[in-house]
PDB file of C-alpha atoms in Angstrom:
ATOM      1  CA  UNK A   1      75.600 117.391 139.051  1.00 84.00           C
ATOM      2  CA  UNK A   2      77.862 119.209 140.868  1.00 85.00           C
ATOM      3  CA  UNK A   3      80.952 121.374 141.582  1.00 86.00           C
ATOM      4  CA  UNK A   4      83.760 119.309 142.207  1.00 83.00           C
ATOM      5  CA  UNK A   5      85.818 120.985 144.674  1.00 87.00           C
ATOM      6  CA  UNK A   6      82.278 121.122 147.281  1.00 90.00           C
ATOM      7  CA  UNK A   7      82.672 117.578 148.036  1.00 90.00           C
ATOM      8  CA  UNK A   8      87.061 118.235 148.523  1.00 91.00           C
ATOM      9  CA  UNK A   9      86.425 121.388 150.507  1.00 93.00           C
ATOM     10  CA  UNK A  10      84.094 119.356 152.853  1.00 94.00           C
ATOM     11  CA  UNK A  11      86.711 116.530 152.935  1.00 95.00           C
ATOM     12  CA  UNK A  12      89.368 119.403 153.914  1.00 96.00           C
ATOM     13  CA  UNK A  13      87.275 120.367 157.314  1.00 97.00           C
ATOM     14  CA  UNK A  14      86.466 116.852 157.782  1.00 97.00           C
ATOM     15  CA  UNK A  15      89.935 115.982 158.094  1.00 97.00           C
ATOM     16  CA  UNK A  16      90.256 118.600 160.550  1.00 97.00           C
ATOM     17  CA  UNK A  17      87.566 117.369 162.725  1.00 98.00           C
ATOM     18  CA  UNK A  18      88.307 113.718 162.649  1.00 97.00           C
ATOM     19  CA  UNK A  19      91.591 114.982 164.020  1.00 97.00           C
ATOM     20  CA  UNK A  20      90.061 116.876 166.760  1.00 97.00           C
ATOM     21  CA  UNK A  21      87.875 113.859 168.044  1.00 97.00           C
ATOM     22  CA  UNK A  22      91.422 111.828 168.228  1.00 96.00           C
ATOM     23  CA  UNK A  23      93.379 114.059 169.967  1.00 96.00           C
ATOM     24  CA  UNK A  24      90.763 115.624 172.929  1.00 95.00           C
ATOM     25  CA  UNK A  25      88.960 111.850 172.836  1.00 92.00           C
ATOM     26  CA  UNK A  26      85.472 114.037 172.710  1.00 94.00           C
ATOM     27  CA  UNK A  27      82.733 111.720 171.294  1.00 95.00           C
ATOM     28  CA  UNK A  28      80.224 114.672 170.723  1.00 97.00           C
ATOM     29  CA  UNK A  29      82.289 116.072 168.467  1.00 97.00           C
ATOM     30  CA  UNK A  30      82.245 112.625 166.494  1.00 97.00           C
ATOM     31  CA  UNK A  31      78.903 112.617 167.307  1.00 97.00           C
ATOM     32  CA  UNK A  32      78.325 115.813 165.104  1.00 97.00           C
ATOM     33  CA  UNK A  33      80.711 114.648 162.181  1.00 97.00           C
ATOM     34  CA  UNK A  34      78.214 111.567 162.350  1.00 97.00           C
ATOM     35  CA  UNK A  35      75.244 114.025 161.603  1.00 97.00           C
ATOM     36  CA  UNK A  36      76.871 115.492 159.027  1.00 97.00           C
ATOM     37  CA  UNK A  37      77.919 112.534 157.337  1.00 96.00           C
ATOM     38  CA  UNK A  38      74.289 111.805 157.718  1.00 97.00           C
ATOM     39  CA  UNK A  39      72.950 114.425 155.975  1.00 96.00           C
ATOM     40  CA  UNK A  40      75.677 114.031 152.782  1.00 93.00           C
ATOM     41  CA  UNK A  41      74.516 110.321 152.869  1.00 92.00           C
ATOM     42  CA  UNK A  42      70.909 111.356 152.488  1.00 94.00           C
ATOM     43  CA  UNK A  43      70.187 114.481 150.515  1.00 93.00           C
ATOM     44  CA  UNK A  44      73.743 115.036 149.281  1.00 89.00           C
ATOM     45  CA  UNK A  45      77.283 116.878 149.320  1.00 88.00           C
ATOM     46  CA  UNK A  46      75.241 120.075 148.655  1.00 89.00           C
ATOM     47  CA  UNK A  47      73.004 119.730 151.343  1.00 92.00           C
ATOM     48  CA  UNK A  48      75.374 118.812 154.184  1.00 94.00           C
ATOM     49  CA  UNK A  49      76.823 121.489 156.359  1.00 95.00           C
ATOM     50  CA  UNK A  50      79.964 121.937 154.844  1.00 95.00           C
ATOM     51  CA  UNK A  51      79.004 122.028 150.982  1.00 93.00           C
ATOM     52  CA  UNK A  52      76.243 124.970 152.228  1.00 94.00           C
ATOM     53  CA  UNK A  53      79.507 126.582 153.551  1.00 93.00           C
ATOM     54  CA  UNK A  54      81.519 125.835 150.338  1.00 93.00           C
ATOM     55  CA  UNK A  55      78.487 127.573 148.594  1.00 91.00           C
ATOM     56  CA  UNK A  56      78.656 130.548 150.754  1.00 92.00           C
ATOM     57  CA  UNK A  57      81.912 131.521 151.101  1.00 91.00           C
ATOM     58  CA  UNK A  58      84.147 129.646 149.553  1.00 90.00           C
ATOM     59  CA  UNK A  59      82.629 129.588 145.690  1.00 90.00           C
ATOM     60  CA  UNK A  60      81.781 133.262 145.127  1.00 89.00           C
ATOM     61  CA  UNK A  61      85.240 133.626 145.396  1.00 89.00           C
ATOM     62  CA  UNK A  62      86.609 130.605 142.882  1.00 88.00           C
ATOM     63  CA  UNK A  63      85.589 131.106 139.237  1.00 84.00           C
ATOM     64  CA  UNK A  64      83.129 128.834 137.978  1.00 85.00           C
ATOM     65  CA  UNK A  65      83.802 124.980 137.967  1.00 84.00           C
ATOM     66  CA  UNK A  66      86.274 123.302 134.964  1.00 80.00           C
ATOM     67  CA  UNK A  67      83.502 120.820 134.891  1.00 79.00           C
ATOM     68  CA  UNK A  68      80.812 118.960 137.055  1.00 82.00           C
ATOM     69  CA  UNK A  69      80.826 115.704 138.763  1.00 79.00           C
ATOM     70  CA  UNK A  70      78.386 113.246 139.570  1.00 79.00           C
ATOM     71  CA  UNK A  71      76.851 113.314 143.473  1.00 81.00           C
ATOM     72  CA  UNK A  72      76.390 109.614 143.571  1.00 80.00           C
ATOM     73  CA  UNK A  73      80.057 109.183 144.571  1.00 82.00           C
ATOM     74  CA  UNK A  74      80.588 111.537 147.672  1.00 85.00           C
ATOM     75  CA  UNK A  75      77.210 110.764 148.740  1.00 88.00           C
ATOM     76  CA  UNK A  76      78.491 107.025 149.074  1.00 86.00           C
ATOM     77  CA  UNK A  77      81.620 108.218 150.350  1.00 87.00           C
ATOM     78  CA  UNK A  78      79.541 109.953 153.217  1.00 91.00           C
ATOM     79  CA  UNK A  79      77.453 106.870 153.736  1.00 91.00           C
ATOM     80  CA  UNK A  80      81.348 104.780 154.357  1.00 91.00           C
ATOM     81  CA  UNK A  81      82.415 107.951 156.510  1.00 94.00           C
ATOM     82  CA  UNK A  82      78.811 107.574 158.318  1.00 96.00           C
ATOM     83  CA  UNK A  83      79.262 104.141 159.298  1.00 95.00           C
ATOM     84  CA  UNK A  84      83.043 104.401 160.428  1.00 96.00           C
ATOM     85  CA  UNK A  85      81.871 107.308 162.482  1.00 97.00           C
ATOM     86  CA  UNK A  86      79.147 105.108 164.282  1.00 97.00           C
ATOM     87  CA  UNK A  87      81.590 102.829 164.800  1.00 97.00           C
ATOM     88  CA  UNK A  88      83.599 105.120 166.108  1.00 97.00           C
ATOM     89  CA  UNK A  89      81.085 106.046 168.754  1.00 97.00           C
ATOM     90  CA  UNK A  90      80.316 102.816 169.852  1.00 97.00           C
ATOM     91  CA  UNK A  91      83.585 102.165 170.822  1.00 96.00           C
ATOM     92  CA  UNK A  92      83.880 105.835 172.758  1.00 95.00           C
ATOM     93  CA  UNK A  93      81.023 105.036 174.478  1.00 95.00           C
ATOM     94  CA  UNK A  94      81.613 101.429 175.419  1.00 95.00           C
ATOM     95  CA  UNK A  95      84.489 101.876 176.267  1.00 93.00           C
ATOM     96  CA  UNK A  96      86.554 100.294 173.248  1.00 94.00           C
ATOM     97  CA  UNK A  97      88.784 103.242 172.632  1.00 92.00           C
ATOM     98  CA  UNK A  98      91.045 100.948 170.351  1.00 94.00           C
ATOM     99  CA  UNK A  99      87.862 100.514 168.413  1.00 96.00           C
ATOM    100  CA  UNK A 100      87.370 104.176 168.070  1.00 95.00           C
ATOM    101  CA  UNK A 101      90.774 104.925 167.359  1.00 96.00           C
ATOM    102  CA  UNK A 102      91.080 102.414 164.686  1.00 95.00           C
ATOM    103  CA  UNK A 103      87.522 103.368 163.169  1.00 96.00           C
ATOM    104  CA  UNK A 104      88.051 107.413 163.358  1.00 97.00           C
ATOM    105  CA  UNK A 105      91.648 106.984 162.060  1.00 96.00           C
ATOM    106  CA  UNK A 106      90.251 104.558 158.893  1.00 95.00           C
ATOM    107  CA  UNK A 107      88.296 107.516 158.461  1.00 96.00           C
ATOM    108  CA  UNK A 108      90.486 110.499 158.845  1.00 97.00           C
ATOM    109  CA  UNK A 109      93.094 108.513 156.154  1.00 96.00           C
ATOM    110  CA  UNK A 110      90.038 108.679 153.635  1.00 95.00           C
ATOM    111  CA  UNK A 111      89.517 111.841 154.615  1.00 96.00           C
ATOM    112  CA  UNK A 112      92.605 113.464 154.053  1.00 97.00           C
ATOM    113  CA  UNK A 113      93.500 111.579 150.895  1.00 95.00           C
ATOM    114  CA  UNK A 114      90.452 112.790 149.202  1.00 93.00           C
ATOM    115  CA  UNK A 115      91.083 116.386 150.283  1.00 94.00           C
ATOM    116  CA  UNK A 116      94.973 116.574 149.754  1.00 95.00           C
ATOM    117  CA  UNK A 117      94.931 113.886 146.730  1.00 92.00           C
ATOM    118  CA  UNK A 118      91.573 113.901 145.203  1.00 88.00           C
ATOM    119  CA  UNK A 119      91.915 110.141 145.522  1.00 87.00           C
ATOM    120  CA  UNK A 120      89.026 108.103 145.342  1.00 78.00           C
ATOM    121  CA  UNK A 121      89.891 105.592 148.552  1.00 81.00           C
ATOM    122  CA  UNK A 122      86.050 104.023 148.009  1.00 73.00           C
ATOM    123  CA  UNK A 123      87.635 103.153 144.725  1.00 72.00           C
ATOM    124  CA  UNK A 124      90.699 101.470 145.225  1.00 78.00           C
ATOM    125  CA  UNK A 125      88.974  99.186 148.100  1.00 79.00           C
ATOM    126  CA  UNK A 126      84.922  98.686 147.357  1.00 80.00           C
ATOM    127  CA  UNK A 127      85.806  96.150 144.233  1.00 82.00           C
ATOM    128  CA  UNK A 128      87.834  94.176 146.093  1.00 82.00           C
ATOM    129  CA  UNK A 129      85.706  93.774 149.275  1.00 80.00           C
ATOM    130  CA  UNK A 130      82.672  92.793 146.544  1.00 81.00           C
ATOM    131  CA  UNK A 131      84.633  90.122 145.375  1.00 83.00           C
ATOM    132  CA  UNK A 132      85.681  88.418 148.420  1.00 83.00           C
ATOM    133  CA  UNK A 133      82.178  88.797 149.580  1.00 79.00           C
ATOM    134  CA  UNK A 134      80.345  87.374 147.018  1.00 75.00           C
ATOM    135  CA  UNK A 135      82.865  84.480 146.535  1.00 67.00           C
ATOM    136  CA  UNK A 136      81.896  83.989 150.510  1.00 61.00           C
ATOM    137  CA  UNK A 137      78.009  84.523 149.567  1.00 56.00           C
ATOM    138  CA  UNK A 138      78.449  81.362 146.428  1.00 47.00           C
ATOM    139  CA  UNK A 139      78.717  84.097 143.375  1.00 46.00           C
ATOM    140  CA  UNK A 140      75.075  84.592 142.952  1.00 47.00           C
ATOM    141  CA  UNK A 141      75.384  87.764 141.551  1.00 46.00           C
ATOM    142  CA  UNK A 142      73.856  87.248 137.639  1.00 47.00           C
ATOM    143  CA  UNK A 143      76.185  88.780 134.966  1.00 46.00           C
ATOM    144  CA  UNK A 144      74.549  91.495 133.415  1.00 49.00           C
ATOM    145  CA  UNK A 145      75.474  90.417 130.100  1.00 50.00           C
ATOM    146  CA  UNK A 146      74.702  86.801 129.314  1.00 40.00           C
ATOM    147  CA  UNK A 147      76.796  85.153 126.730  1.00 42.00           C
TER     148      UNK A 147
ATOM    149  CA  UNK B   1      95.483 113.076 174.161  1.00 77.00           C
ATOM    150  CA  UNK B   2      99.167 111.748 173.862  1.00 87.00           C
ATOM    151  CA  UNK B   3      98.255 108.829 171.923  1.00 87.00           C
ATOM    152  CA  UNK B   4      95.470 110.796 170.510  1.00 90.00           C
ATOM    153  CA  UNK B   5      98.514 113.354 168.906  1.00 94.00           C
ATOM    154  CA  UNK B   6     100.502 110.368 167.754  1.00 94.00           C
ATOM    155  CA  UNK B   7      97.231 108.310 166.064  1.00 93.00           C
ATOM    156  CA  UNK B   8      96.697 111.728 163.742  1.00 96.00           C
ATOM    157  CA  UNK B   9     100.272 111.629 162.925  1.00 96.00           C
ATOM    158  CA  UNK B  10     100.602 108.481 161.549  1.00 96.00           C
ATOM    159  CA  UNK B  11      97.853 108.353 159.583  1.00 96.00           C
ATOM    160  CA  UNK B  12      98.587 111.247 157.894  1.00 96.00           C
ATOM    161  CA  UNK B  13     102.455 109.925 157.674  1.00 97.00           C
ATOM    162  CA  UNK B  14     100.989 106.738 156.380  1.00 96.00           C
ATOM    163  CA  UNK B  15      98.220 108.548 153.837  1.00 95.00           C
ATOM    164  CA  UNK B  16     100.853 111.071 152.930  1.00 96.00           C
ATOM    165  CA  UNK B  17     103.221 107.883 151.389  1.00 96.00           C
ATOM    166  CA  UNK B  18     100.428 106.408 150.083  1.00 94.00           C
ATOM    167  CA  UNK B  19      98.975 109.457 148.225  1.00 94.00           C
ATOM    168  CA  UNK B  20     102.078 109.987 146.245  1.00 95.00           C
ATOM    169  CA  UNK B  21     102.909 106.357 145.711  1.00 93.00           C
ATOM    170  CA  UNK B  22      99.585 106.278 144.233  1.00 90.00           C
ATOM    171  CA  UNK B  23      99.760 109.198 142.454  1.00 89.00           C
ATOM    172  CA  UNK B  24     102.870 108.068 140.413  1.00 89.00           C
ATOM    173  CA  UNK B  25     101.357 104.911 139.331  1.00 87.00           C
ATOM    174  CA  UNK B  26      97.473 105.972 138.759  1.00 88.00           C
ATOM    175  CA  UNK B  27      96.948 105.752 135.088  1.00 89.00           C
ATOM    176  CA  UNK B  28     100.046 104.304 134.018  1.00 90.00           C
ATOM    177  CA  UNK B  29      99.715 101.923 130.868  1.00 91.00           C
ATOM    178  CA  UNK B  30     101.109  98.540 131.093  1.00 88.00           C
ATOM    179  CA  UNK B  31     101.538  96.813 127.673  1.00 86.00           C
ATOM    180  CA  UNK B  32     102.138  93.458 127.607  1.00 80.00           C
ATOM    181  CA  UNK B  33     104.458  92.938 124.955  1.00 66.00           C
ATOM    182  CA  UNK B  34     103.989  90.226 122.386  1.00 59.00           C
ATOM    183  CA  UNK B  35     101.434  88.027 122.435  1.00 54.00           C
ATOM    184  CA  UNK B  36      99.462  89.887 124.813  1.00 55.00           C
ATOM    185  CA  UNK B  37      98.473  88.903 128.422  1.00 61.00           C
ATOM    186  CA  UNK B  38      98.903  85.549 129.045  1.00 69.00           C
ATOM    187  CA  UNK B  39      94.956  84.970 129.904  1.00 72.00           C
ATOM    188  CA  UNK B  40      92.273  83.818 127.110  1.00 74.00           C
ATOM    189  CA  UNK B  41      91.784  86.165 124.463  1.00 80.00           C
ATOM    190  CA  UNK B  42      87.892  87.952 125.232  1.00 83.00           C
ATOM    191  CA  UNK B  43      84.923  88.007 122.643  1.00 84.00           C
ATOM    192  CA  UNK B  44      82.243  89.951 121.755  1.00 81.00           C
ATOM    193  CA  UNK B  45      79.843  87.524 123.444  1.00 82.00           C
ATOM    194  CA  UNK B  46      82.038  88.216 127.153  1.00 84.00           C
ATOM    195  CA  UNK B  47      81.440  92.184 126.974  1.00 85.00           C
ATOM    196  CA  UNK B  48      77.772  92.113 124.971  1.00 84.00           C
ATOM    197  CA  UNK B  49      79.294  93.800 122.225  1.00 86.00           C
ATOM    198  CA  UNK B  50      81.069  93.590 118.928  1.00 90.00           C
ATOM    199  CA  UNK B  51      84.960  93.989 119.601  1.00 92.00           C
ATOM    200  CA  UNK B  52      86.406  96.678 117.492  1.00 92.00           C
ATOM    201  CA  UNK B  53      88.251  95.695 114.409  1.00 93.00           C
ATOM    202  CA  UNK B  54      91.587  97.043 115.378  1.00 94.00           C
ATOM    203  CA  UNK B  55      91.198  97.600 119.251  1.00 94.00           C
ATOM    204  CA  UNK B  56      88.371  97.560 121.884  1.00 95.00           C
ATOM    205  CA  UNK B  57      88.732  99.847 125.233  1.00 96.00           C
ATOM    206  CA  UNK B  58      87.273  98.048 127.750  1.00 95.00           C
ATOM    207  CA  UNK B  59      86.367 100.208 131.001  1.00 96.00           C
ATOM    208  CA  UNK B  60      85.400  98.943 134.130  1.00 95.00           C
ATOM    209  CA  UNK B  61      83.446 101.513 136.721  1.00 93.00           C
ATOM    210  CA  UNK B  62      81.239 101.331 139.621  1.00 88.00           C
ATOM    211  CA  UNK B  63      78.585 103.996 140.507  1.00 80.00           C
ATOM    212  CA  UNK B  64      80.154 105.623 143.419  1.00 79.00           C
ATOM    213  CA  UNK B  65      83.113 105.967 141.229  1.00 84.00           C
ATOM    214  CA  UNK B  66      84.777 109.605 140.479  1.00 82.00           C
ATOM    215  CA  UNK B  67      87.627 109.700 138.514  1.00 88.00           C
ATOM    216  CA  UNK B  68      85.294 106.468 136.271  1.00 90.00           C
ATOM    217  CA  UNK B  69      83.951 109.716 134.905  1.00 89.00           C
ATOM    218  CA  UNK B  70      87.331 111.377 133.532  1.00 90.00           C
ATOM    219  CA  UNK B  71      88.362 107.704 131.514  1.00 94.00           C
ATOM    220  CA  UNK B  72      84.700 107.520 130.500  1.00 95.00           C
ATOM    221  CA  UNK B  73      85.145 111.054 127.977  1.00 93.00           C
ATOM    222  CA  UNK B  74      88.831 110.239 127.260  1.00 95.00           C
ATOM    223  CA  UNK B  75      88.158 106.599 126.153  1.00 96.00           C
ATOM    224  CA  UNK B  76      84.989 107.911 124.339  1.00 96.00           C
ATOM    225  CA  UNK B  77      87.247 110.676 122.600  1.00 95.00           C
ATOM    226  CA  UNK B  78      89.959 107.876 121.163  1.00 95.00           C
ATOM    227  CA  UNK B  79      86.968 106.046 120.156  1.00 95.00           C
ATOM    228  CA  UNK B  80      85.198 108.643 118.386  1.00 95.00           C
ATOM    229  CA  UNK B  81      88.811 110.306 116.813  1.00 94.00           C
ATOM    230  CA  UNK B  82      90.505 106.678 115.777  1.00 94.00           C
ATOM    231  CA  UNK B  83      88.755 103.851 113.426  1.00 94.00           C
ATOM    232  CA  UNK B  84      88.420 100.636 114.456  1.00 94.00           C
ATOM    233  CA  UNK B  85      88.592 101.317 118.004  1.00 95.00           C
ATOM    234  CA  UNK B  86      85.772 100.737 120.186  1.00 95.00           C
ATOM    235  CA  UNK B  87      84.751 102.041 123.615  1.00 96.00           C
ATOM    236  CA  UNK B  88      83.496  99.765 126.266  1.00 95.00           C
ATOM    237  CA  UNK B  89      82.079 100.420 129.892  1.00 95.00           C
ATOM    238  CA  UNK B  90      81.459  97.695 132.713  1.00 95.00           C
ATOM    239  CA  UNK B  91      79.594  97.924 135.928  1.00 93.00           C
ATOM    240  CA  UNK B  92      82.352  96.251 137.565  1.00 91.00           C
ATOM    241  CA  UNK B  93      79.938  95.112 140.754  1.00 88.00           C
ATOM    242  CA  UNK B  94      77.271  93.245 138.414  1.00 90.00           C
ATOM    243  CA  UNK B  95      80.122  91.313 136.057  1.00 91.00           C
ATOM    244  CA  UNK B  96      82.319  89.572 139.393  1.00 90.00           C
ATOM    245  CA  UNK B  97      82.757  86.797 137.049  1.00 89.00           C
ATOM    246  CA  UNK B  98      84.320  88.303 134.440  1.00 91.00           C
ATOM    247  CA  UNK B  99      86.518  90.814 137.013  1.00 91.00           C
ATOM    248  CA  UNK B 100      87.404  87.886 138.934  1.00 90.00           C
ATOM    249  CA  UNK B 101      88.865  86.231 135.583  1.00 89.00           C
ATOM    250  CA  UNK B 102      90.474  89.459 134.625  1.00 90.00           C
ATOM    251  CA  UNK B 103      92.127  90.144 137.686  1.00 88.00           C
ATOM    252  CA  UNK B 104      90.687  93.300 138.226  1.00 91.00           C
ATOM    253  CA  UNK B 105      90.721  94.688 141.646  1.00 89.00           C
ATOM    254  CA  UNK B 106      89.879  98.348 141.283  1.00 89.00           C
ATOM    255  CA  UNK B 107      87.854 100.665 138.918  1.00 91.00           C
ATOM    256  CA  UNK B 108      88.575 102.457 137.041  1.00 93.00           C
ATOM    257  CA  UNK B 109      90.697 100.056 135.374  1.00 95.00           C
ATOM    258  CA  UNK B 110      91.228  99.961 131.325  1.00 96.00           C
ATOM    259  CA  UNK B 111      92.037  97.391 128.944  1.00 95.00           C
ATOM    260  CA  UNK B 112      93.044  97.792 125.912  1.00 94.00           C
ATOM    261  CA  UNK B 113      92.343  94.753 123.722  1.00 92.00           C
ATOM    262  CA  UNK B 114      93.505  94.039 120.013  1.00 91.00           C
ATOM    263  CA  UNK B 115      91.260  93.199 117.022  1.00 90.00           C
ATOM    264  CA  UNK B 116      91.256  89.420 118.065  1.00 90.00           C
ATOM    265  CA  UNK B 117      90.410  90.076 121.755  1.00 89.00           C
ATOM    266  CA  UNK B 118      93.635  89.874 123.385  1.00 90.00           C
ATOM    267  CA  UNK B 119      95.010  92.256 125.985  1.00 91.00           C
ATOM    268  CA  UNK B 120      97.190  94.182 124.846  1.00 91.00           C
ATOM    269  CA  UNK B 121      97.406  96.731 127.509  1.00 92.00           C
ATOM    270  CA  UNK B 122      95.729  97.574 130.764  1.00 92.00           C
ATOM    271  CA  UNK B 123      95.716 100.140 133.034  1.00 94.00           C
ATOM    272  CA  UNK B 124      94.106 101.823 136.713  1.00 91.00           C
ATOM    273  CA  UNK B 125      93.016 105.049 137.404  1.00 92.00           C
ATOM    274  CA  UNK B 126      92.850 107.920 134.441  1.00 93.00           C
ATOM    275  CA  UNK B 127      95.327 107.371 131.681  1.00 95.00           C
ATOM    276  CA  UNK B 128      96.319 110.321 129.601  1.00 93.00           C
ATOM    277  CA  UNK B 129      95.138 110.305 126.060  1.00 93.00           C
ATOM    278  CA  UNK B 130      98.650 110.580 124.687  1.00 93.00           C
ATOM    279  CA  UNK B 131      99.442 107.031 126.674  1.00 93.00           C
ATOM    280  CA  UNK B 132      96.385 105.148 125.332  1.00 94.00           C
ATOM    281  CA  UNK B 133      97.159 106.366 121.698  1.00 94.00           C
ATOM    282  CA  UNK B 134     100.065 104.996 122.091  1.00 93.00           C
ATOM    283  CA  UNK B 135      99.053 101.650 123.941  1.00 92.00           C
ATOM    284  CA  UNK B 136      96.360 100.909 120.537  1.00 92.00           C
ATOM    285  CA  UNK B 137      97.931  98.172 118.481  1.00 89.00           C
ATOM    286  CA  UNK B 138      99.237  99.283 115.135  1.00 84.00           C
ATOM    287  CA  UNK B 139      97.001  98.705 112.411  1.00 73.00           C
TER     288      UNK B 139
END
């Protein structure tokens, strides 16, 4: 479990970075948001770079959290931000700049709406891209309950 | 750096609209009005559990999902606080079937069925407790 406002504090400088790779077009700097991403995906929110600096200097000052969350869903929110950030790099470094654009803006738009919204973007999209891909893959998926 | 400056702008232009668009309508209650929804009334048998004898609340979540948390204690708490109503939670990903007849495209979404398995009432995101008090046919 965990506090919260880590996981919307790290979304907060992610936003800020995903804006820097647009504007100066630097693919190291993606290339580090990638790592991070990375390390939220793996060992979670806590463990990432910016929920070490939400522990450090932003939580002694807040009181203590209204209540604690789950780390299963911003660790699969990193793993989404992960894989638009590879994306992202692929296309700086083949050259596909519309492909980067389009991949680091995806992610700067989930970004910012989970820092300045708390909304869940993951949530609003993952059901519906499971449905139209297991309608492509022939349904296989058993129920869980069986009638 | 030009188009770079313009990219950031509309996204957050575009997330900015969408953010409070979506924040008006997350957890609004839609009743259906007599007769409930139009589709097949459920059963026990579809959710693998009894239906409540005057309303079942039937969540639908996914793992990764946050604010599935928040609807899980209110639902629980109308539950627990009214008789008759039952409290219900789905793993959206491993019932498609039974989202895909729904019409569910998001979690968390809510229904709120009466004692014979109709939809009454359904809603996405986190609806306040006062709105699904209200939403629970009358007994």
């Amino acid at each position: 479990m965990i506090d919260p406002r880590g996981p919307r504090f790290a979304a907060a400088i992610t936003t800020v970075v995903l804006a820097v790779v647009l504007i100066t077009g630097n693919p190291w700097v993606l290339a580090v948001q990638a790592v991070v991403f990375a390390i939220g995906a793996g060992w979670g929110p806590a463990a990432s770079p910016y929920g070490l600096l939400y522990a450090r200097l932003v939580r002694p000052r807040l009181g203590p959290p209204g209540e604690l969350e789950d780390a299963a869903p911003p660790r699969f929110a990193q793993a989404v931000g992960l894989l638009f950030a590879i994306v992202g790099l692929v296309g700086f470094v083949a050259g596909a700049t519309v492909l980067a654009y389009i991949a680091v803006g995806a992610a700067l738009a989930a970004a910012f709406l989970n820092a300045a919204f708390g909304l869940c973007l993951g949530c609003e999209v993952y059901l519906a891209y499971r449905r139209i891909v297991s309608a492509r893959s022939s349904n296989n998926t058993p129920p869980e309950v069986s009638p | 750096m030009i188009e770079g400056v313009v990219v950031v702008a509309a996204v957050l232009v575009v997330a900015t609209i969408f953010g409070l668009w979506h924040r008006r309508r997350d957890g609004a209650v839609r009743t259906m009005g007599d007769g409930g929804d139009e589709r097949p009334a459920l059963v026990g048998a579809d959710l693998g559990v009894e239906l409540g004898a005057r309303a079942t609340l039937v969540q639908f979540s996914s793992a990764f999902c946050q604010p599935c948390r928040a609807v899980r204690g209110r639902l629980a708490h109308v539950a627990d606080q009214v008789d008759g109503v039952r409290h219900v939670e789905i793993d959206a990903e491993r019932n498609l079937d039974l989202v895909r007849r729904l019409g569910i495209v998001k979690t968390p979404t809510t229904l709120v069925l009466d004692g014979a398995g109709r939809i009454v009432a359904r809603a996405s995101g986190v609806p306040s407790l006062d709105d699904v008090h209200a939403a629970l046919p009358a007994t």
